[in-house]
Structure formats: structure tokens, C-alpha cells
Amino acid sequence: LSEKENTKLSKLLSYILRHKPEEYGIELGENGYTNVDELITKLNAHNENISFEILQHIVDTNNKKRFAFNEDLTKIRASQGHSVDVELGYTEQQPPEILYHGTVEKFLIAIMKDGLQKMKRHHVHLSADKTIATKVAERRGKPIILEIKAAEMFAAGYTFYHSDNGVWLTDHVPVEFIES
Ligand code: HQG
């Protein structure tokens, strides 16, 4: 599998497992998992050349560990980033003192007015690592890194989740907890 093919299939998996399962005749079940054999069959029916071995390779090599199998490898899901309505079943966790959010200049006025909103996703995505936040921002342009007073938010009763692939998730970050 070339790197190009790997990236293409990884993007397709994100599309199906996070956003449009129905377009490929897939249903997301409990905690966002779907049946591996069925996924492969449906992909093959759509002329995508994918086997279990290839799927496993994509899961293992994905740079952000976007996908995860269940224990017996019969099911697969995206670890976060969904726009479809799924309950991933992560348990609430206490965040570190500071978390980072990478964004760009053009959103700043709105963010400093409304706080961080989840926009099209299920959660606001935050990172404990400034480098990762910078990479997230660089998708959109020159990075602006916001510091979020996560421990203060937690103490004030806000809920945080930590996804299988290390992303910190919360519903909304009010302006008072953003340090720019
Ligand atoms: C901004 C990728 C206006 C926010 C990445 C961001 C990450 C506001 C954009 C993951 C706002 C939403 C998530 C407000 C927030 N007004 N703009 N009130 N509040 N924004 O893509 O955090 O490749 O939904 O700053 O690497 O950029 O999908 O969120 O710029 O991990 O695995 O609205 O997506 O991962 O954009 O990225 P996104 P994000 P994957």
C-alpha cells in the first residue's frame, strides 16, 4: 500500500465512520462501532480494494490514531471527530491545568465574543500539547494558540473527556477561561 493510497483510504474511513456512514450503507452501532466484515464488504461493493490486512495496516499506521478496533477486532470506529450523532462512551476525566487550542486570526473576534464553540463537531477539541495545537491551526493558516484554563473550568463544574487518541473534548469554552 503506497502512502498515497493509505492517505486516501484513511480519509475515506474518516468520511464514513465520522460523517456519512449511510452513503456506504453502513450503520454505526453502540459507541460508534461498526462491523468490520460488513465495512469491508460495502467498501468492496463501492470498488474500494480493501482487505482486513489493509484495514489493520491503516489503523496501525494512522498518524493521529484516528481509528480503533474493539478487543476482538470484529468492530471498528473513529476515536473522535464525528459529525453524526454517536455516544462514544468516554468517561469524564480531570484535565491538566492548561490545555491548548489552535486557531487562526479570522476566528478570534467571534471566539473572544462567544467562547470556543464545537461548530460542526460534537465537542471543542483541545490538546495538552502545544505542538499538536499548532499543527491543528496550521491546517487553516498562521497559527494562533489559545491557552485554556482547564483546571479552573473543571473546578467550576465543566466536563472533560479524553479520547482514545489523546484529544481533550469539552462542550464549550466560555471566554473567561481563554487566555490569549
Ligand atoms: C473555530 C482535526 C468562530 C476553531 C484536527 C476551529 C483536530 C470558532 C474551527 C480536530 C469558534 C472549527 C479538530 C467561534 C471555535 N467562532 N470560530 N465561537 N469556536 N472556532 O475542524 O479544533 O484530521 O471543527 O478555532 O487535527 O480545528 O479530523 O476544529 O478553527 O484534532 O482527525 O472553528 O480535527 O483532526 O474547526 O480541529 P474544526 P479544530 P482530524
PDB file of C-alpha atoms and ligand atoms in Angstrom:
ATOM      1  CA  LEU A   1       0.000   0.000   0.000  1.00  0.00           C
ATOM      2  CA  SER A   2       1.583   3.293  -1.081  1.00  0.00           C
ATOM      3  CA  GLU A   3       1.452   6.303   1.218  1.00  0.00           C
ATOM      4  CA  LYS A   4      -0.899   7.997  -1.196  1.00  0.00           C
ATOM      5  CA  GLU A   5      -3.307   5.046  -1.163  1.00  0.00           C
ATOM      6  CA  ASN A   6      -3.041   4.836   2.617  1.00  0.00           C
ATOM      7  CA  THR A   7      -3.992   8.522   2.988  1.00  0.00           C
ATOM      8  CA  LYS A   8      -6.835   8.184   0.512  1.00  0.00           C
ATOM      9  CA  LEU A   9      -8.325   5.190   2.323  1.00  0.00           C
ATOM     10  CA  SER A  10      -7.795   6.852   5.700  1.00  0.00           C
ATOM     11  CA  LYS A  11      -9.746   9.903   4.510  1.00  0.00           C
ATOM     12  CA  LEU A  12     -12.487   7.671   3.176  1.00  0.00           C
ATOM     13  CA  LEU A  13     -12.690   5.880   6.532  1.00  0.00           C
ATOM     14  CA  SER A  14     -12.965   9.226   8.334  1.00  0.00           C
ATOM     15  CA  TYR A  15     -15.734  10.227   5.956  1.00  0.00           C
ATOM     16  CA  ILE A  16     -17.675   7.001   6.532  1.00  0.00           C
ATOM     17  CA  LEU A  17     -17.036   6.432  10.239  1.00  0.00           C
ATOM     18  CA  ARG A  18     -17.468  10.076  11.298  1.00  0.00           C
ATOM     19  CA  HIS A  19     -19.768  11.728   8.830  1.00  0.00           C
ATOM     20  CA  LYS A  20     -21.665   9.756   6.192  1.00  0.00           C
ATOM     21  CA  PRO A  21     -21.968   6.044   7.054  1.00  0.00           C
ATOM     22  CA  GLU A  22     -25.324   5.827   5.268  1.00  0.00           C
ATOM     23  CA  GLU A  23     -23.737   6.809   1.963  1.00  0.00           C
ATOM     24  CA  TYR A  24     -21.950   3.447   2.032  1.00  0.00           C
ATOM     25  CA  GLY A  25     -24.866   1.547   3.542  1.00  0.00           C
ATOM     26  CA  ILE A  26     -23.125   1.401   6.923  1.00  0.00           C
ATOM     27  CA  GLU A  27     -24.755   1.783  10.304  1.00  0.00           C
ATOM     28  CA  LEU A  28     -22.866   2.917  13.372  1.00  0.00           C
ATOM     29  CA  GLY A  29     -23.887   0.846  16.370  1.00  0.00           C
ATOM     30  CA  GLU A  30     -23.242   1.190  20.069  1.00  0.00           C
ATOM     31  CA  ASN A  31     -20.442   3.654  20.897  1.00  0.00           C
ATOM     32  CA  GLY A  32     -19.961   4.382  17.216  1.00  0.00           C
ATOM     33  CA  TYR A  33     -18.625   0.937  16.288  1.00  0.00           C
ATOM     34  CA  THR A  34     -19.422  -0.752  13.014  1.00  0.00           C
ATOM     35  CA  ASN A  35     -18.909  -4.354  11.942  1.00  0.00           C
ATOM     36  CA  VAL A  36     -15.530  -4.879  10.251  1.00  0.00           C
ATOM     37  CA  ASP A  37     -16.621  -7.576   7.769  1.00  0.00           C
ATOM     38  CA  GLU A  38     -19.609  -5.530   6.739  1.00  0.00           C
ATOM     39  CA  LEU A  39     -17.486  -2.416   6.281  1.00  0.00           C
ATOM     40  CA  ILE A  40     -15.066  -4.325   4.040  1.00  0.00           C
ATOM     41  CA  THR A  41     -17.911  -5.851   2.013  1.00  0.00           C
ATOM     42  CA  LYS A  42     -19.566  -2.477   1.499  1.00  0.00           C
ATOM     43  CA  LEU A  43     -16.278  -0.823   0.542  1.00  0.00           C
ATOM     44  CA  ASN A  44     -15.534  -3.575  -1.951  1.00  0.00           C
ATOM     45  CA  ALA A  45     -19.018  -3.121  -3.407  1.00  0.00           C
ATOM     46  CA  HIS A  46     -18.042   0.526  -3.938  1.00  0.00           C
ATOM     47  CA  ASN A  47     -14.930  -0.580  -5.843  1.00  0.00           C
ATOM     48  CA  GLU A  48     -12.557   0.136  -2.990  1.00  0.00           C
ATOM     49  CA  ASN A  49      -9.887  -2.522  -2.877  1.00  0.00           C
ATOM     50  CA  ILE A  50      -9.597  -3.156   0.857  1.00  0.00           C
ATOM     51  CA  SER A  51      -8.997  -6.313   2.872  1.00  0.00           C
ATOM     52  CA  PHE A  52      -8.784  -6.903   6.609  1.00  0.00           C
ATOM     53  CA  GLU A  53      -4.975  -6.749   6.382  1.00  0.00           C
ATOM     54  CA  ILE A  54      -5.080  -3.393   4.613  1.00  0.00           C
ATOM     55  CA  LEU A  55      -7.599  -2.053   7.122  1.00  0.00           C
ATOM     56  CA  GLN A  56      -5.416  -3.178  10.017  1.00  0.00           C
ATOM     57  CA  HIS A  57      -2.404  -1.525   8.376  1.00  0.00           C
ATOM     58  CA  ILE A  58      -4.297   1.780   8.043  1.00  0.00           C
ATOM     59  CA  VAL A  59      -5.415   1.652  11.668  1.00  0.00           C
ATOM     60  CA  ASP A  60      -1.876   0.891  12.866  1.00  0.00           C
ATOM     61  CA  THR A  61      -0.074   3.480  10.761  1.00  0.00           C
ATOM     62  CA  ASN A  62      -2.540   6.376  11.007  1.00  0.00           C
ATOM     63  CA  ASN A  63      -0.591   9.435  12.132  1.00  0.00           C
ATOM     64  CA  LYS A  64      -3.258  10.548  14.584  1.00  0.00           C
ATOM     65  CA  LYS A  65      -4.550   7.110  15.539  1.00  0.00           C
ATOM     66  CA  ARG A  66      -7.931   8.173  14.214  1.00  0.00           C
ATOM     67  CA  PHE A  67      -9.455   4.669  14.218  1.00  0.00           C
ATOM     68  CA  ALA A  68      -9.634   1.865  16.737  1.00  0.00           C
ATOM     69  CA  PHE A  69     -10.800  -1.749  16.706  1.00  0.00           C
ATOM     70  CA  ASN A  70     -12.664  -3.305  19.585  1.00  0.00           C
ATOM     71  CA  GLU A  71     -10.895  -6.049  21.546  1.00  0.00           C
ATOM     72  CA  ASP A  72     -11.616  -8.989  19.267  1.00  0.00           C
ATOM     73  CA  LEU A  73     -11.110  -6.946  16.068  1.00  0.00           C
ATOM     74  CA  THR A  74     -14.666  -7.553  14.830  1.00  0.00           C
ATOM     75  CA  LYS A  75     -15.651  -3.898  15.100  1.00  0.00           C
ATOM     76  CA  ILE A  76     -14.077  -0.558  14.253  1.00  0.00           C
ATOM     77  CA  ARG A  77     -14.824   3.107  14.978  1.00  0.00           C
ATOM     78  CA  ALA A  78     -13.339   6.578  14.697  1.00  0.00           C
ATOM     79  CA  SER A  79     -11.954   7.619  18.079  1.00  0.00           C
ATOM     80  CA  GLN A  80     -13.304  11.166  17.757  1.00  0.00           C
ATOM     81  CA  GLY A  81     -14.202  13.849  15.240  1.00  0.00           C
ATOM     82  CA  HIS A  82     -17.750  12.731  14.402  1.00  0.00           C
ATOM     83  CA  SER A  83     -20.455  14.930  12.994  1.00  0.00           C
ATOM     84  CA  VAL A  84     -23.085  12.157  13.184  1.00  0.00           C
ATOM     85  CA  ASP A  85     -24.807  11.619  16.460  1.00  0.00           C
ATOM     86  CA  VAL A  86     -22.882   8.946  18.362  1.00  0.00           C
ATOM     87  CA  GLU A  87     -22.241   8.400  22.035  1.00  0.00           C
ATOM     88  CA  LEU A  88     -18.623   7.266  22.243  1.00  0.00           C
ATOM     89  CA  GLY A  89     -18.886   6.247  25.880  1.00  0.00           C
ATOM     90  CA  TYR A  90     -15.779   8.025  27.133  1.00  0.00           C
ATOM     91  CA  THR A  91     -15.786   8.693  30.842  1.00  0.00           C
ATOM     92  CA  GLU A  92     -15.305  12.084  32.324  1.00  0.00           C
ATOM     93  CA  GLN A  93     -11.723  12.976  33.257  1.00  0.00           C
ATOM     94  CA  GLN A  94      -9.876  15.664  35.129  1.00  0.00           C
ATOM     95  CA  PRO A  95      -7.842  17.730  32.661  1.00  0.00           C
ATOM     96  CA  PRO A  96      -4.368  19.182  33.228  1.00  0.00           C
ATOM     97  CA  GLU A  97      -4.007  22.782  34.422  1.00  0.00           C
ATOM     98  CA  ILE A  98      -3.747  24.194  30.895  1.00  0.00           C
ATOM     99  CA  LEU A  99      -4.979  22.879  27.549  1.00  0.00           C
ATOM    100  CA  TYR A 100      -4.295  24.439  24.153  1.00  0.00           C
ATOM    101  CA  HIS A 101      -6.496  25.249  21.177  1.00  0.00           C
ATOM    102  CA  GLY A 102      -5.009  26.165  17.816  1.00  0.00           C
ATOM    103  CA  THR A 103      -6.961  28.538  15.625  1.00  0.00           C
ATOM    104  CA  VAL A 104      -6.423  31.408  13.184  1.00  0.00           C
ATOM    105  CA  GLU A 105      -6.794  35.181  13.296  1.00  0.00           C
ATOM    106  CA  LYS A 106     -10.072  35.397  11.373  1.00  0.00           C
ATOM    107  CA  PHE A 107     -11.963  33.459  14.088  1.00  0.00           C
ATOM    108  CA  LEU A 108     -10.579  35.425  17.029  1.00  0.00           C
ATOM    109  CA  ILE A 109     -13.222  38.138  17.301  1.00  0.00           C
ATOM    110  CA  ALA A 110     -16.015  35.553  17.281  1.00  0.00           C
ATOM    111  CA  ILE A 111     -14.150  33.305  19.728  1.00  0.00           C
ATOM    112  CA  MET A 112     -13.490  36.170  22.148  1.00  0.00           C
ATOM    113  CA  LYS A 113     -17.199  37.004  21.972  1.00  0.00           C
ATOM    114  CA  ASP A 114     -18.833  33.540  22.137  1.00  0.00           C
ATOM    115  CA  GLY A 115     -16.033  31.415  23.536  1.00  0.00           C
ATOM    116  CA  LEU A 116     -14.906  28.240  21.754  1.00  0.00           C
ATOM    117  CA  GLN A 117     -17.868  26.550  20.100  1.00  0.00           C
ATOM    118  CA  LYS A 118     -17.943  22.995  18.815  1.00  0.00           C
ATOM    119  CA  MET A 119     -19.072  24.215  15.375  1.00  0.00           C
ATOM    120  CA  LYS A 120     -19.850  21.119  13.236  1.00  0.00           C
ATOM    121  CA  ARG A 121     -18.255  18.623  15.601  1.00  0.00           C
ATOM    122  CA  HIS A 122     -19.533  17.078  18.825  1.00  0.00           C
ATOM    123  CA  HIS A 123     -17.034  18.819  21.034  1.00  0.00           C
ATOM    124  CA  VAL A 124     -14.459  21.542  21.177  1.00  0.00           C
ATOM    125  CA  HIS A 125     -11.091  19.852  20.593  1.00  0.00           C
ATOM    126  CA  LEU A 126      -8.236  20.743  22.930  1.00  0.00           C
ATOM    127  CA  SER A 127      -4.715  19.423  23.347  1.00  0.00           C
ATOM    128  CA  ALA A 128      -2.321  19.106  26.263  1.00  0.00           C
ATOM    129  CA  ASP A 129       0.494  19.562  23.776  1.00  0.00           C
ATOM    130  CA  LYS A 130       1.167  22.977  22.243  1.00  0.00           C
ATOM    131  CA  THR A 131       2.869  21.424  19.204  1.00  0.00           C
ATOM    132  CA  ILE A 132      -0.259  19.460  18.339  1.00  0.00           C
ATOM    133  CA  ALA A 133      -2.449  22.549  18.762  1.00  0.00           C
ATOM    134  CA  THR A 134      -0.100  24.370  16.394  1.00  0.00           C
ATOM    135  CA  LYS A 135      -0.451  21.613  13.786  1.00  0.00           C
ATOM    136  CA  VAL A 136      -4.246  21.746  14.078  1.00  0.00           C
ATOM    137  CA  ALA A 137      -4.156  25.519  13.487  1.00  0.00           C
ATOM    138  CA  GLU A 138      -1.734  25.227  10.560  1.00  0.00           C
ATOM    139  CA  ARG A 139      -4.483  23.428   8.591  1.00  0.00           C
ATOM    140  CA  ARG A 140      -6.111  26.860   8.344  1.00  0.00           C
ATOM    141  CA  GLY A 141      -3.228  29.314   8.199  1.00  0.00           C
ATOM    142  CA  LYS A 142      -0.911  31.135  10.568  1.00  0.00           C
ATOM    143  CA  PRO A 143      -1.437  29.537  13.989  1.00  0.00           C
ATOM    144  CA  ILE A 144      -2.798  31.368  16.986  1.00  0.00           C
ATOM    145  CA  ILE A 145      -2.584  29.299  20.139  1.00  0.00           C
ATOM    146  CA  LEU A 146      -5.134  29.909  22.867  1.00  0.00           C
ATOM    147  CA  GLU A 147      -4.431  28.787  26.417  1.00  0.00           C
ATOM    148  CA  ILE A 148      -7.445  27.327  28.156  1.00  0.00           C
ATOM    149  CA  LYS A 149      -7.632  27.351  31.937  1.00  0.00           C
ATOM    150  CA  ALA A 150      -8.838  23.773  32.010  1.00  0.00           C
ATOM    151  CA  ALA A 151      -8.337  23.063  35.698  1.00  0.00           C
ATOM    152  CA  GLU A 152     -10.371  26.168  36.558  1.00  0.00           C
ATOM    153  CA  MET A 153     -13.110  25.079  34.179  1.00  0.00           C
ATOM    154  CA  PHE A 154     -13.147  21.624  35.726  1.00  0.00           C
ATOM    155  CA  ALA A 155     -13.351  23.130  39.219  1.00  0.00           C
ATOM    156  CA  ALA A 156     -16.281  25.232  38.005  1.00  0.00           C
ATOM    157  CA  GLY A 157     -18.123  22.053  37.001  1.00  0.00           C
ATOM    158  CA  TYR A 158     -17.370  21.747  33.273  1.00  0.00           C
ATOM    159  CA  THR A 159     -16.989  18.240  31.910  1.00  0.00           C
ATOM    160  CA  PHE A 160     -13.956  16.968  30.009  1.00  0.00           C
ATOM    161  CA  TYR A 161     -13.380  13.724  28.125  1.00  0.00           C
ATOM    162  CA  HIS A 162     -10.097  12.277  26.925  1.00  0.00           C
ATOM    163  CA  SER A 163     -10.444  10.334  23.661  1.00  0.00           C
ATOM    164  CA  ASP A 164      -8.608   7.081  22.891  1.00  0.00           C
ATOM    165  CA  ASN A 165      -6.254   9.037  20.657  1.00  0.00           C
ATOM    166  CA  GLY A 166      -5.396  11.699  23.214  1.00  0.00           C
ATOM    167  CA  VAL A 167      -7.697  14.575  22.266  1.00  0.00           C
ATOM    168  CA  TRP A 168      -9.328  16.501  25.136  1.00  0.00           C
ATOM    169  CA  LEU A 169     -13.005  17.139  24.467  1.00  0.00           C
ATOM    170  CA  THR A 170     -15.446  19.537  26.072  1.00  0.00           C
ATOM    171  CA  ASP A 171     -18.764  21.126  25.090  1.00  0.00           C
ATOM    172  CA  HIS A 172     -17.929  24.799  25.162  1.00  0.00           C
ATOM    173  CA  VAL A 173     -15.169  27.003  26.498  1.00  0.00           C
ATOM    174  CA  PRO A 174     -16.565  30.305  27.818  1.00  0.00           C
ATOM    175  CA  VAL A 175     -14.453  33.395  27.143  1.00  0.00           C
ATOM    176  CA  GLU A 176     -13.485  33.826  30.780  1.00  0.00           C
ATOM    177  CA  PHE A 177     -11.383  30.642  30.599  1.00  0.00           C
ATOM    178  CA  ILE A 178      -9.461  31.671  27.477  1.00  0.00           C
ATOM    179  CA  GLU A 179      -6.096  33.315  27.824  1.00  0.00           C
ATOM    180  CA  SER A 180      -4.753  34.644  24.541  1.00  0.00           C
TER     181      SER A 180
HETATM  182  C1  HQG B   1     -13.063  27.680  15.261  1.00  0.00           C
HETATM  183  C2  HQG B   1      -8.621  17.594  13.060  1.00  0.00           C
HETATM  184  C3  HQG B   1     -15.758  31.131  15.207  1.00  0.00           C
HETATM  185  C4  HQG B   1     -11.984  26.763  15.798  1.00  0.00           C
HETATM  186  C5  HQG B   1      -7.632  18.410  13.818  1.00  0.00           C
HETATM  187  C6  HQG B   1     -11.611  25.978  14.541  1.00  0.00           C
HETATM  188  C7  HQG B   1      -8.178  18.390  15.227  1.00  0.00           C
HETATM  189  C8  HQG B   1     -14.744  29.280  16.104  1.00  0.00           C
HETATM  190  C9  HQG B   1     -12.909  25.898  13.772  1.00  0.00           C
HETATM  191  C10 HQG B   1      -9.662  18.244  15.027  1.00  0.00           C
HETATM  192  C11 HQG B   1     -15.450  29.470  17.324  1.00  0.00           C
HETATM  193  C12 HQG B   1     -13.585  24.546  13.898  1.00  0.00           C
HETATM  194  C13 HQG B   1     -10.424  19.470  15.429  1.00  0.00           C
HETATM  195  C14 HQG B   1     -16.335  30.574  17.419  1.00  0.00           C
HETATM  196  C15 HQG B   1     -14.203  27.734  17.537  1.00  0.00           C
HETATM  197  N1  HQG B   1     -16.459  31.361  16.335  1.00  0.00           N
HETATM  198  N2  HQG B   1     -14.903  30.102  15.060  1.00  0.00           N
HETATM  199  N3  HQG B   1     -17.031  30.835  18.523  1.00  0.00           N
HETATM  200  N4  HQG B   1     -15.097  28.490  18.174  1.00  0.00           N
HETATM  201  N5  HQG B   1     -13.974  28.201  16.280  1.00  0.00           N
HETATM  202  O1  HQG B   1     -12.062  21.429  12.386  1.00  0.00           O
HETATM  203  O2  HQG B   1     -10.208  22.271  16.540  1.00  0.00           O
HETATM  204  O3  HQG B   1      -7.862  15.392  10.991  1.00  0.00           O
HETATM  205  O4  HQG B   1     -14.152  21.612  13.795  1.00  0.00           O
HETATM  206  O5  HQG B   1     -10.905  27.505  16.321  1.00  0.00           O
HETATM  207  O6  HQG B   1      -6.326  17.920  13.694  1.00  0.00           O
HETATM  208  O7  HQG B   1      -9.714  22.965  14.121  1.00  0.00           O
HETATM  209  O8  HQG B   1     -10.236  15.494  11.742  1.00  0.00           O
HETATM  210  O9  HQG B   1     -11.967  22.016  14.855  1.00  0.00           O
HETATM  211  O10 HQG B   1     -10.645  26.641  13.789  1.00  0.00           O
HETATM  212  O11 HQG B   1      -7.706  17.347  16.004  1.00  0.00           O
HETATM  213  O12 HQG B   1      -8.643  13.889  12.828  1.00  0.00           O
HETATM  214  O13 HQG B   1     -13.778  26.868  14.338  1.00  0.00           O
HETATM  215  O14 HQG B   1      -9.820  17.991  13.633  1.00  0.00           O
HETATM  216  O15 HQG B   1      -8.417  16.239  13.242  1.00  0.00           O
HETATM  217  O16 HQG B   1     -12.822  23.619  13.153  1.00  0.00           O
HETATM  218  O17 HQG B   1      -9.939  20.601  14.713  1.00  0.00           O
HETATM  219  P1  HQG B   1     -12.804  22.084  13.485  1.00  0.00           P
HETATM  220  P2  HQG B   1     -10.394  22.054  15.088  1.00  0.00           P
HETATM  221  P3  HQG B   1      -8.808  15.199  12.121  1.00  0.00           P
END
